Tab-separated table of C-alpha atoms in Angstrom:
chain	number	residue	atom	x	y	z
U	1	UNK	CA	0.270	0.402	-0.010
U	2	UNK	CA	1.462	3.569	-0.356
U	3	UNK	CA	-0.622	6.617	-0.366
U	4	UNK	CA	0.056	10.846	-0.413
U	5	UNK	CA	-0.633	13.186	2.012
U	6	UNK	CA	-0.503	16.674	2.667
U	7	UNK	CA	-1.813	18.792	5.187
U	8	UNK	CA	-1.561	22.962	5.577
U	9	UNK	CA	-2.630	23.619	9.312
U	10	UNK	CA	-3.030	27.008	10.545
U	11	UNK	CA	-1.946	28.530	13.669
U	12	UNK	CA	-1.780	31.978	15.554
U	13	UNK	CA	1.050	33.294	17.188
U	14	UNK	CA	-1.091	33.989	20.950
U	15	UNK	CA	-4.887	33.470	21.145
U	16	UNK	CA	-5.613	36.919	21.112
U	17	UNK	CA	-3.922	37.750	17.827
U	18	UNK	CA	-5.611	37.160	14.429
U	19	UNK	CA	-2.881	36.234	11.559
U	20	UNK	CA	-2.714	32.764	10.365
U	21	UNK	CA	0.793	31.384	9.538
U	22	UNK	CA	-0.100	27.947	7.913
U	23	UNK	CA	2.688	25.531	7.822
U	24	UNK	CA	2.134	22.890	4.933
U	25	UNK	CA	3.495	18.756	5.515
U	26	UNK	CA	3.801	16.629	2.339
U	27	UNK	CA	4.248	13.022	2.588
U	28	UNK	CA	4.223	8.889	1.174
U	29	UNK	CA	3.807	6.310	3.182
U	30	UNK	CA	3.825	2.862	2.711
U	31	UNK	CA	3.386	-0.662	4.024
U	32	UNK	CA	3.912	-3.984	2.885
U	33	UNK	CA	2.714	-7.461	4.472
U	34	UNK	CA	3.373	-10.605	3.780
U	35	UNK	CA	3.221	-13.691	5.670
U	36	UNK	CA	6.540	-13.239	7.004
U	37	UNK	CA	8.233	-9.442	6.219
U	38	UNK	CA	6.701	-6.728	6.962
U	39	UNK	CA	7.702	-3.273	6.975
U	40	UNK	CA	5.839	0.661	6.932
U	41	UNK	CA	7.881	3.514	5.391
U	42	UNK	CA	7.859	7.170	5.628
U	43	UNK	CA	9.052	10.446	5.090
U	44	UNK	CA	7.698	13.584	5.780
U	45	UNK	CA	8.798	17.610	4.420
U	46	UNK	CA	7.436	20.578	6.451
U	47	UNK	CA	7.446	24.078	4.448
U	48	UNK	CA	5.420	27.181	4.994
U	49	UNK	CA	6.019	29.445	8.467
U	50	UNK	CA	5.617	27.812	11.725
U	51	UNK	CA	3.330	29.901	14.485
U	52	UNK	CA	6.152	32.945	15.024
U	53	UNK	CA	6.017	33.286	11.444
U	54	UNK	CA	9.810	32.040	10.827
U	55	UNK	CA	10.143	29.769	7.679
U	56	UNK	CA	10.278	26.279	8.122
U	57	UNK	CA	12.045	23.647	6.869
U	58	UNK	CA	11.657	20.600	8.284
U	59	UNK	CA	11.680	16.339	7.083
U	60	UNK	CA	10.570	13.440	9.406
U	61	UNK	CA	12.228	9.909	8.788
U	62	UNK	CA	10.200	6.884	9.987
U	63	UNK	CA	10.910	2.842	9.390
U	64	UNK	CA	9.827	-0.249	11.010
U	65	UNK	CA	11.109	-3.417	9.749
U	66	UNK	CA	9.262	-6.628	11.325
U	67	UNK	CA	10.147	-10.951	10.250
U	68	UNK	CA	7.475	-13.604	11.353
U	69	UNK	CA	8.539	-16.913	12.502
U	70	UNK	CA	6.042	-18.880	13.407
U	71	UNK	CA	5.231	-17.975	16.237
U	72	UNK	CA	8.617	-14.875	16.942
U	73	UNK	CA	8.021	-11.854	16.012
U	74	UNK	CA	11.527	-9.898	15.935
U	75	UNK	CA	11.612	-6.701	14.510
U	76	UNK	CA	13.619	-3.380	13.882
U	77	UNK	CA	12.756	-0.034	14.105
U	78	UNK	CA	13.665	3.541	13.436
U	79	UNK	CA	12.283	7.750	13.963
U	80	UNK	CA	13.867	10.822	12.281
U	81	UNK	CA	11.859	14.086	12.916
U	82	UNK	CA	15.105	17.024	11.879
U	83	UNK	CA	16.282	19.596	14.569
U	84	UNK	CA	17.641	22.940	14.233
U	85	UNK	CA	21.480	23.234	14.442
U	86	UNK	CA	20.960	27.403	15.247
U	87	UNK	CA	17.748	28.215	17.309
U	88	UNK	CA	18.195	32.233	16.538
U	89	UNK	CA	18.676	32.520	12.351
U	90	UNK	CA	14.973	32.798	10.999
U	91	UNK	CA	14.232	28.556	9.881
U	92	UNK	CA	12.658	26.571	12.264
U	93	UNK	CA	14.056	22.919	11.245
U	94	UNK	CA	11.919	21.612	13.925
U	95	UNK	CA	9.454	18.482	12.683
U	96	UNK	CA	6.097	19.467	14.424
U	97	UNK	CA	4.206	15.722	14.297
U	98	UNK	CA	1.305	18.106	14.641
U	99	UNK	CA	-1.664	15.841	14.917
U	100	UNK	CA	0.003	12.630	15.543
U	101	UNK	CA	-0.121	9.554	17.676
U	102	UNK	CA	2.535	11.217	20.864
U	103	UNK	CA	1.840	8.003	23.987
U	104	UNK	CA	2.111	5.639	20.711
U	105	UNK	CA	5.789	6.678	20.005
U	106	UNK	CA	9.111	7.496	20.801
U	107	UNK	CA	8.506	5.324	24.306
U	108	UNK	CA	5.238	4.506	26.818
U	109	UNK	CA	7.149	6.782	29.457
U	110	UNK	CA	6.501	9.808	27.302
U	111	UNK	CA	9.498	11.499	28.443
U	112	UNK	CA	9.447	13.117	24.136
U	113	UNK	CA	6.230	14.269	23.135
U	114	UNK	CA	6.565	17.682	22.751
U	115	UNK	CA	9.475	18.076	20.720
U	116	UNK	CA	10.003	21.658	20.950
U	117	UNK	CA	10.872	21.889	24.348
U	118	UNK	CA	11.755	17.735	25.009
U	119	UNK	CA	14.377	18.682	22.739
U	120	UNK	CA	15.758	22.493	23.200
U	121	UNK	CA	14.970	22.390	19.132
U	122	UNK	CA	17.350	20.046	18.661
U	123	UNK	CA	15.561	17.033	17.141
U	124	UNK	CA	15.540	13.416	17.952
U	125	UNK	CA	16.409	10.164	16.843
U	126	UNK	CA	15.044	6.763	18.140
U	127	UNK	CA	16.378	3.715	17.560
U	128	UNK	CA	14.317	0.358	18.298
U	129	UNK	CA	14.641	-3.465	18.163
U	130	UNK	CA	11.330	-5.913	19.951
U	131	UNK	CA	11.001	-9.170	20.330
U	132	UNK	CA	7.534	-10.924	20.839
U	133	UNK	CA	6.474	-14.418	21.227
U	134	UNK	CA	2.626	-15.670	20.450
U	135	UNK	CA	2.649	-18.176	24.204
U	136	UNK	CA	-1.609	-18.771	23.210
U	137	UNK	CA	-4.395	-17.600	20.835
U	138	UNK	CA	-5.249	-14.902	24.117
U	139	UNK	CA	-1.362	-14.145	25.231
U	140	UNK	CA	1.712	-12.760	23.552
U	141	UNK	CA	4.013	-11.416	25.287
U	142	UNK	CA	6.501	-8.662	23.333
U	143	UNK	CA	10.208	-6.869	24.975
U	144	UNK	CA	10.612	-3.564	23.564
U	145	UNK	CA	14.667	-1.430	23.701
U	146	UNK	CA	15.144	1.873	22.815
U	147	UNK	CA	17.908	3.853	22.091
U	148	UNK	CA	17.429	8.148	21.892
U	149	UNK	CA	19.773	10.554	21.016
U	150	UNK	CA	19.666	14.228	19.871
U	151	UNK	CA	19.591	14.767	16.094
U	152	UNK	CA	21.278	18.004	15.793
U	153	UNK	CA	22.654	19.935	19.433
U	154	UNK	CA	22.636	23.468	19.289
U	155	UNK	CA	23.097	26.697	21.300
U	156	UNK	CA	20.692	25.728	24.335
U	157	UNK	CA	20.791	21.863	23.952
U	158	UNK	CA	23.520	19.360	25.324
U	159	UNK	CA	27.399	19.087	23.600
U	160	UNK	CA	26.302	15.168	23.164
U	161	UNK	CA	23.367	13.614	21.647
U	162	UNK	CA	23.002	10.159	23.223
U	163	UNK	CA	20.175	10.510	25.621
U	164	UNK	CA	19.566	7.658	27.071
U	165	UNK	CA	17.784	3.841	25.934
U	166	UNK	CA	14.107	3.105	27.903
U	167	UNK	CA	13.199	-0.619	28.098
U	168	UNK	CA	9.411	-2.313	27.955
U	169	UNK	CA	8.004	-5.682	28.681
U	170	UNK	CA	4.796	-5.978	28.031
U	171	UNK	CA	2.621	-8.983	27.893
U	172	UNK	CA	-0.902	-8.505	26.562
U	173	UNK	CA	-4.024	-11.175	27.321
U	174	UNK	CA	-7.086	-11.352	25.318
U	175	UNK	CA	-10.084	-12.268	28.265
U	176	UNK	CA	-12.596	-12.185	25.412
U	177	UNK	CA	-13.465	-10.705	22.441
U	178	UNK	CA	-14.989	-7.318	24.069
U	179	UNK	CA	-12.124	-7.413	26.737
U	180	UNK	CA	-8.261	-7.457	26.830
U	181	UNK	CA	-5.470	-7.321	29.715
U	182	UNK	CA	-1.906	-5.203	29.475
U	183	UNK	CA	0.677	-4.868	32.098
U	184	UNK	CA	3.214	-3.986	31.276
U	185	UNK	CA	6.954	-2.856	33.112
U	186	UNK	CA	9.583	-0.189	31.836
U	187	UNK	CA	12.755	1.288	32.961
U	188	UNK	CA	15.139	4.038	31.226
U	189	UNK	CA	18.649	4.766	32.118
U	190	UNK	CA	19.314	8.233	31.308
U	191	UNK	CA	22.839	10.491	30.539
U	192	UNK	CA	23.433	13.184	32.019
U	193	UNK	CA	22.381	14.701	29.021
U	194	UNK	CA	18.594	13.486	29.288
U	195	UNK	CA	18.768	14.966	32.348
U	196	UNK	CA	20.195	18.557	31.225
U	197	UNK	CA	17.910	18.240	29.021
U	198	UNK	CA	14.792	17.954	31.323
U	199	UNK	CA	16.466	19.833	33.802
U	200	UNK	CA	15.656	17.145	36.240
U	201	UNK	CA	17.812	15.243	38.700
U	202	UNK	CA	16.548	12.087	37.450
U	203	UNK	CA	17.713	9.079	39.411
U	204	UNK	CA	19.856	6.440	37.062
U	205	UNK	CA	17.543	3.801	36.497
U	206	UNK	CA	14.292	4.660	36.748
U	207	UNK	CA	10.841	2.554	36.705
U	208	UNK	CA	7.345	2.702	35.756
U	209	UNK	CA	4.675	-0.840	35.555
U	210	UNK	CA	1.149	0.333	34.640
U	211	UNK	CA	-2.022	-2.572	34.586
U	212	UNK	CA	-4.101	-1.437	31.744
U	213	UNK	CA	-7.532	-3.230	30.824
U	214	UNK	CA	-9.353	-2.227	27.711
U	215	UNK	CA	-13.193	-2.480	27.200
U	216	UNK	CA	-14.287	-2.606	24.115
U	217	UNK	CA	-18.368	-4.076	24.248
U	218	UNK	CA	-20.949	-4.578	21.189
U	219	UNK	CA	-23.498	-2.158	20.850
U	220	UNK	CA	-25.354	-3.114	18.453
U	221	UNK	CA	-24.658	-6.740	15.701
U	222	UNK	CA	-26.420	-7.018	12.342
U	223	UNK	CA	-25.751	-10.377	10.174
């Protein structure tokens, strides 16, 4: 499958101003599915202007490739959001994900969801790999590792690019046709660059766990 997307998104500088500044996003999205190899790849480029009226030249590249062998799934992925080497000039090179699903990607500890502020406009690279195993028709377990780094460095970002490593272990159980449960344990190993960029007194080992129950009732069904 191959699709072309274009979005022109207008924003004002403040809530009390009326001038609209349009950011234009154009790109290609592709997927391929087979019995073994599957992939998703997309690339987008942004032009126009940001809400401050600065010229925009930014890009995103995202690719995910996995291989299914019986009950096992092995995958690798790369997400790259462009950043700014110079935040003082009149060109904004930090990619804006617009209305994208920010919790779904870049690790579930959500350290990277507002990319302009959380990376000091330096952009983000997420290199990840995952290994999943289907224990039964209703139970599967997946381990995912993310390595985060800045795409660029600038005068307000740390001098180093590496930010840290996040690991996620997820157990998903399908209780019934309409009820599923997810239990997950995550930990994050931050670098000094990460502590500097977030202004957090972060510990060298951070952990998080959650249990999520999803209920999707069938209200009407027609044969």
